[in-house]
Coordinates of C-alpha atoms in Angstrom, one line a residue:
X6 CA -17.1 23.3 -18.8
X7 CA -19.4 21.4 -16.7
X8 CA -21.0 24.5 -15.1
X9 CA -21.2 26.1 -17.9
X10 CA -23.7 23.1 -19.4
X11 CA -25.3 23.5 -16.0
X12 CA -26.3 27.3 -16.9
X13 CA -27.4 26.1 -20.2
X14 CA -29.4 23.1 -20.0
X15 CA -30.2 22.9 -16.4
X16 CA -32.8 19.9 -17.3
X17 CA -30.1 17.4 -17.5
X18 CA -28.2 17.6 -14.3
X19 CA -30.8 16.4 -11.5
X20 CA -29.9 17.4 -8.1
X21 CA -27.4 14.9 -6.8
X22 CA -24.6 14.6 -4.4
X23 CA -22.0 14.2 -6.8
X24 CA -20.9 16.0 -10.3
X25 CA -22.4 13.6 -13.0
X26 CA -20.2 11.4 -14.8
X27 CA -18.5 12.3 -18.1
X28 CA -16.7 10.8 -20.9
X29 CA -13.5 12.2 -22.1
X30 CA -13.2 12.3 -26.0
X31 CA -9.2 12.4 -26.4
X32 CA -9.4 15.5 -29.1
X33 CA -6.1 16.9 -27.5
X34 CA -2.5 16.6 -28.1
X35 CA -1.4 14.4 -25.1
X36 CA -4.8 13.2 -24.1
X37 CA -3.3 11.5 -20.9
X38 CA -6.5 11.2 -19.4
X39 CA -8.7 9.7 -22.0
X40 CA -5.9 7.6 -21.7
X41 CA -5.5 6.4 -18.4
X42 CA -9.6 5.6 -17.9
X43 CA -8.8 3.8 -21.7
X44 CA -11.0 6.2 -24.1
X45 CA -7.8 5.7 -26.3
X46 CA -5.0 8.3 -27.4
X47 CA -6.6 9.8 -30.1
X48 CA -10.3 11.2 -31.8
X49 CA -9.2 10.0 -35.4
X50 CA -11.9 11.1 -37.3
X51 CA -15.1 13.2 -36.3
X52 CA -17.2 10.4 -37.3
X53 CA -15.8 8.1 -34.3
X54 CA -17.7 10.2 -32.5
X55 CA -20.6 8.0 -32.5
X56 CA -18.7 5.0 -31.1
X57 CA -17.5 7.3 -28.0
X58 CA -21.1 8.4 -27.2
X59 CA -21.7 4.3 -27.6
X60 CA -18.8 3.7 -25.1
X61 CA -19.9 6.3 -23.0
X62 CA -23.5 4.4 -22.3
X63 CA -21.9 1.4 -21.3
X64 CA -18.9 2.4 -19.4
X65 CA -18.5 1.9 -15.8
X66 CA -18.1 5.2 -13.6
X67 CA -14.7 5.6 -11.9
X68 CA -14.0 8.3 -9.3
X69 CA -11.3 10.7 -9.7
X70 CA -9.2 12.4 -7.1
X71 CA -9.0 16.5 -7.8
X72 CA -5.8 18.3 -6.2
X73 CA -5.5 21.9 -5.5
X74 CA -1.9 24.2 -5.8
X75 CA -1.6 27.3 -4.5
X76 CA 1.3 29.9 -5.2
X77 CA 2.0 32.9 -3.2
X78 CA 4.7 35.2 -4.5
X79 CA 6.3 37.8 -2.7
X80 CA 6.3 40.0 -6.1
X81 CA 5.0 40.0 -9.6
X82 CA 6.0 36.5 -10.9
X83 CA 4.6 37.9 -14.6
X84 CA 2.1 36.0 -16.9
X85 CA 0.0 32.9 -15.1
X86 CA -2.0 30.9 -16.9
X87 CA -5.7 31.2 -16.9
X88 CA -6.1 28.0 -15.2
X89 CA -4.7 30.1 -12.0
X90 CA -6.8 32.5 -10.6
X91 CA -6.0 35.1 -7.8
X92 CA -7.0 34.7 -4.5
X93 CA -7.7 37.0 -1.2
X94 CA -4.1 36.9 1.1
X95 CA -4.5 37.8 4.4
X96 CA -0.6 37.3 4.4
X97 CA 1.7 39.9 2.2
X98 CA 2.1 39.0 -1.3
X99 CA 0.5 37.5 -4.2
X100 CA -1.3 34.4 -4.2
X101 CA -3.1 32.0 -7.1
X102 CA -4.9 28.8 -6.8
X103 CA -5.4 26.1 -9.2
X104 CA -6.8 22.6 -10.1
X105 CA -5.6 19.5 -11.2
X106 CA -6.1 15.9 -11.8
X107 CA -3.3 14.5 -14.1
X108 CA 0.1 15.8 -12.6
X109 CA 1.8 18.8 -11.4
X110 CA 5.5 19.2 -11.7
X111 CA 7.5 21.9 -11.5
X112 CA 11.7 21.5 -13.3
X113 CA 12.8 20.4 -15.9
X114 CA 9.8 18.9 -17.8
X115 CA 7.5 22.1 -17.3
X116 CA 10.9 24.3 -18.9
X117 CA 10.4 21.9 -21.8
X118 CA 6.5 22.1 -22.5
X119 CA 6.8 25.6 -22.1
X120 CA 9.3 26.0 -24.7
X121 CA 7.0 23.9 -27.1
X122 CA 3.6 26.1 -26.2
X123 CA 5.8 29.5 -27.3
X124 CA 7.2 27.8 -30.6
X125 CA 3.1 26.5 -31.2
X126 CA 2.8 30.2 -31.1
X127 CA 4.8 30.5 -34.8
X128 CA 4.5 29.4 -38.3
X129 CA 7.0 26.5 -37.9
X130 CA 6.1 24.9 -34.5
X131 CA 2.3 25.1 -35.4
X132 CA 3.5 23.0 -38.7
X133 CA 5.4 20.3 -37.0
X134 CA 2.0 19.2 -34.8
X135 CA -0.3 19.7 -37.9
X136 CA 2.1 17.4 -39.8
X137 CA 1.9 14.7 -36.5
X138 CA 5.4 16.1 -35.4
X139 CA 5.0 17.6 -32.4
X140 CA 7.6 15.1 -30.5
X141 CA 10.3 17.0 -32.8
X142 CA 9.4 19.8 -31.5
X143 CA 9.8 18.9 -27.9
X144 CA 13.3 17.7 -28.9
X145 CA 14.3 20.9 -30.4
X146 CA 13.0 22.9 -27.7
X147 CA 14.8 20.7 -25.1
X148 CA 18.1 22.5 -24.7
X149 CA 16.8 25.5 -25.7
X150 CA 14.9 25.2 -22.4
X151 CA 18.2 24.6 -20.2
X152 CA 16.9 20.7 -19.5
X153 CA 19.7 18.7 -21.4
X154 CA 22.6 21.1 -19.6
X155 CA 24.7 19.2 -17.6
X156 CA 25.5 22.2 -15.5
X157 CA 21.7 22.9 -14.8
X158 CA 21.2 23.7 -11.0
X159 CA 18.9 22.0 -9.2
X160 CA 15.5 23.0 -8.0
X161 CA 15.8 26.2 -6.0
X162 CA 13.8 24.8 -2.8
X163 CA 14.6 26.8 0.6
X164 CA 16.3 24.6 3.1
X165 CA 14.1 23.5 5.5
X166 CA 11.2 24.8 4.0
X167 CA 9.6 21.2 2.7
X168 CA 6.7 19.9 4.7
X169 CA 5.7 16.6 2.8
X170 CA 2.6 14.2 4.3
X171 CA 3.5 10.8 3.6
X172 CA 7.0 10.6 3.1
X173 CA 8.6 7.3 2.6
X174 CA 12.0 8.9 2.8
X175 CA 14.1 12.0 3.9
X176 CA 12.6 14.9 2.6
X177 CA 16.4 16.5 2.1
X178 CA 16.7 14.5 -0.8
X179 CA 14.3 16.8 -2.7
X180 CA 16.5 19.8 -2.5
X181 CA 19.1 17.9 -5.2
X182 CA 16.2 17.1 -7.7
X183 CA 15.9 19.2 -10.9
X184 CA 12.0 18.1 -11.6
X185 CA 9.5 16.6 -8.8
X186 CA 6.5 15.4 -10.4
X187 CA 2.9 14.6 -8.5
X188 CA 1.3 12.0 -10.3
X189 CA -2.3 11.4 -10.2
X190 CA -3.1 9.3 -13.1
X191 CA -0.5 6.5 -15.1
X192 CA 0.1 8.2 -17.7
X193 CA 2.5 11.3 -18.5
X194 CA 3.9 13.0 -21.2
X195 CA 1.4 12.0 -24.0
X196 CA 1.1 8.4 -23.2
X197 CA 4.6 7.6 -21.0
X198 CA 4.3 5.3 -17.9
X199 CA 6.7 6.8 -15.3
X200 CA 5.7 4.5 -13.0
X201 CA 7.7 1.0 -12.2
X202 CA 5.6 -1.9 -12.4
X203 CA 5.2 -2.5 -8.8
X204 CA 4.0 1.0 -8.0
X205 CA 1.5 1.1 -11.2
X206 CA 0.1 -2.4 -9.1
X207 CA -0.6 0.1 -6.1
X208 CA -1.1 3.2 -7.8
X209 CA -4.9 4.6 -8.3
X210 CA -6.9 7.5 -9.3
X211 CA -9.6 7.9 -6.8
X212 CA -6.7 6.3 -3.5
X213 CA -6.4 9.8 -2.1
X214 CA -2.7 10.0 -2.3
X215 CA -0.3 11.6 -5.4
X216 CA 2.9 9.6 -6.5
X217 CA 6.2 11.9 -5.5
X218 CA 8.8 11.3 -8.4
X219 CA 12.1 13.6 -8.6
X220 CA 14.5 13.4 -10.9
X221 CA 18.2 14.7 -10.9
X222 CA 19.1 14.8 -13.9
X223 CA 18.7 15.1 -17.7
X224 CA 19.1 11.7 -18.6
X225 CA 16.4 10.1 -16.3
X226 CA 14.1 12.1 -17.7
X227 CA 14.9 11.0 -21.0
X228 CA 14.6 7.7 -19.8
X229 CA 10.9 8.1 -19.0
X230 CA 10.1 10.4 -21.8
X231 CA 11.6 8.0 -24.6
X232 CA 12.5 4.1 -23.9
X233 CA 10.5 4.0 -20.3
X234 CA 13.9 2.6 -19.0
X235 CA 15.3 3.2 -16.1
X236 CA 12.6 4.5 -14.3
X237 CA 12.7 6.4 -10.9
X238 CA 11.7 4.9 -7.7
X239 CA 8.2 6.9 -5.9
X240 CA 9.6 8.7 -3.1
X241 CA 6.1 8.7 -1.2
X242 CA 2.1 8.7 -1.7
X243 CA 1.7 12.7 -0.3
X244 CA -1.8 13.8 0.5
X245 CA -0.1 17.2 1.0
X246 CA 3.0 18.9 0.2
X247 CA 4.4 22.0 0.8
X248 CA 8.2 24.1 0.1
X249 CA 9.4 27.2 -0.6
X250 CA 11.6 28.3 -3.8
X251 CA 14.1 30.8 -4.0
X252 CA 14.5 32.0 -7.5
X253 CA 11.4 31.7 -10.4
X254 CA 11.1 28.4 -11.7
X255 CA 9.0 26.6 -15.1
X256 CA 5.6 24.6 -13.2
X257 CA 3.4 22.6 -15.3
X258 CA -0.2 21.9 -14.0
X259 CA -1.8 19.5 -16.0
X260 CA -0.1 20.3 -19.4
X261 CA -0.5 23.6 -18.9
X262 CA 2.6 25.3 -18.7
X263 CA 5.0 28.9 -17.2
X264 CA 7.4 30.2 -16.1
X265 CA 7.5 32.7 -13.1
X266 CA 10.1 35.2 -12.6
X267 CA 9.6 35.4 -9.0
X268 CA 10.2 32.4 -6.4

């Protein structure tokens, strides 16, 4: 969006060093951005507007850390979302790049959100968010996407194939998680704090590190998604990590989320 302002009114963006500073107007659906930098969880009415662009001359500017994914797949791994985009391989196989800056997770969250996005596709699903009931819909579409089955496998991650910078912990330990979940910001899941207090203390947007949570099973993720109980301890601050799956998993990339049929 920014570039494209560039091409249009090139008068307002003076050379400098660094992208200029913007204001997020929380006109989404989980808005956990505009959340975490405190523009609120929600644009209201259209006539608030006035108050942002109010806010926005007197904020203070705060730096924010941009991560990038990449995906290579050894075969077709069927629809990506236009927030990938393909990339020269000098290796064989596919591969896709992407940005983020809220959270990347790949388990049993992403299966969730992508159930919802296919049911916001029909009459009934795009009725339960216009009616403000789009956590219903998350519930409904919860089992449907395999996240509440108590015989779910775990994440299909190669043995030996994890290469994590900034590890507190064996790395081992990831292969028996169902969801891992890079955290950028503090907040997740329209508005949930999946952090414990003592890591939200320590935890920062611009620090140059990601939160690592994983979670093994259905009912810690309900912890964080409804009463914030229970919540799961950060298994390191990565500036870089890396594995390998072995069957097509669901990935979610900053609410934007797939499923690929090819590990």
């Amino acid at each position: 969006e920014i570039e494209a302002c560039r091409e249009w009114s090139p008068e307002l963006f003076p050379q400098h060093e660094h992208e200029p500073p913007i204001g997020i107007v929380p006109a989404g659906t989980g808005n956990d951005l505009a959340r975490s930098l405190g523009w609120g969880s929600r644009l209201r009415r259209v006539a608030d507007l006035v108050g942002y662009i109010q806010w926005v001359l007197a904020a203070d500017t705060v730096l924010l850390d941009q991560w990038r994914v990449r995906f290579r797949y050894e075969s077709d791994p069927g629809p990506l979302p236009p927030v990938l985009r393909a990339m020269p391989s000098e290796r064989p196989g596919l591969e896709f790049e992407g940005f983020f800056q809220n959270y990347f997770s790949v388990g049993m969250d992403a299966a969730v959100a992508h159930g919802v996005d296919r049911a916001r596709q029909h009459i009934l699903g795009r009725a339960l968010f216009r009616c403000g009931l789009g956590k219903l819909c998350y519930f409904m579409q919860a089992p449907r996407s395999g996240a509440l089955s108590c015989v779910a496998r775990p994440l299909s991650i190669k043995e030996g194939s994890i290469v994590v910078d900034g590890m507190g912990k064996e790395v081992s330990q990831l292969t028996t998680m169902r969801q891992l979940t890079l955290l950028n910001i503090n907040s997740y899941g329209s508005g949930r704090v999946p952090l414990r207090p003592a890591a939200l203390l320590e935890a920062a947007p611009d620090d140059e590190r990601l939160e690592l949570l994983g979670l093994e099973s259905a009912l810690r993720l309900g912890c964080v998604i409804g009463p914030e109980r229970f919540l799961p301890e950060v298994l390191g601050h990565p500036k870089r990590i890396q594995f390998e799956l072995e069957r097509g998993e669901a990935f979610q990339l900053d609410g934007e989320a797939w499923e690929a049929k090819a590990g």
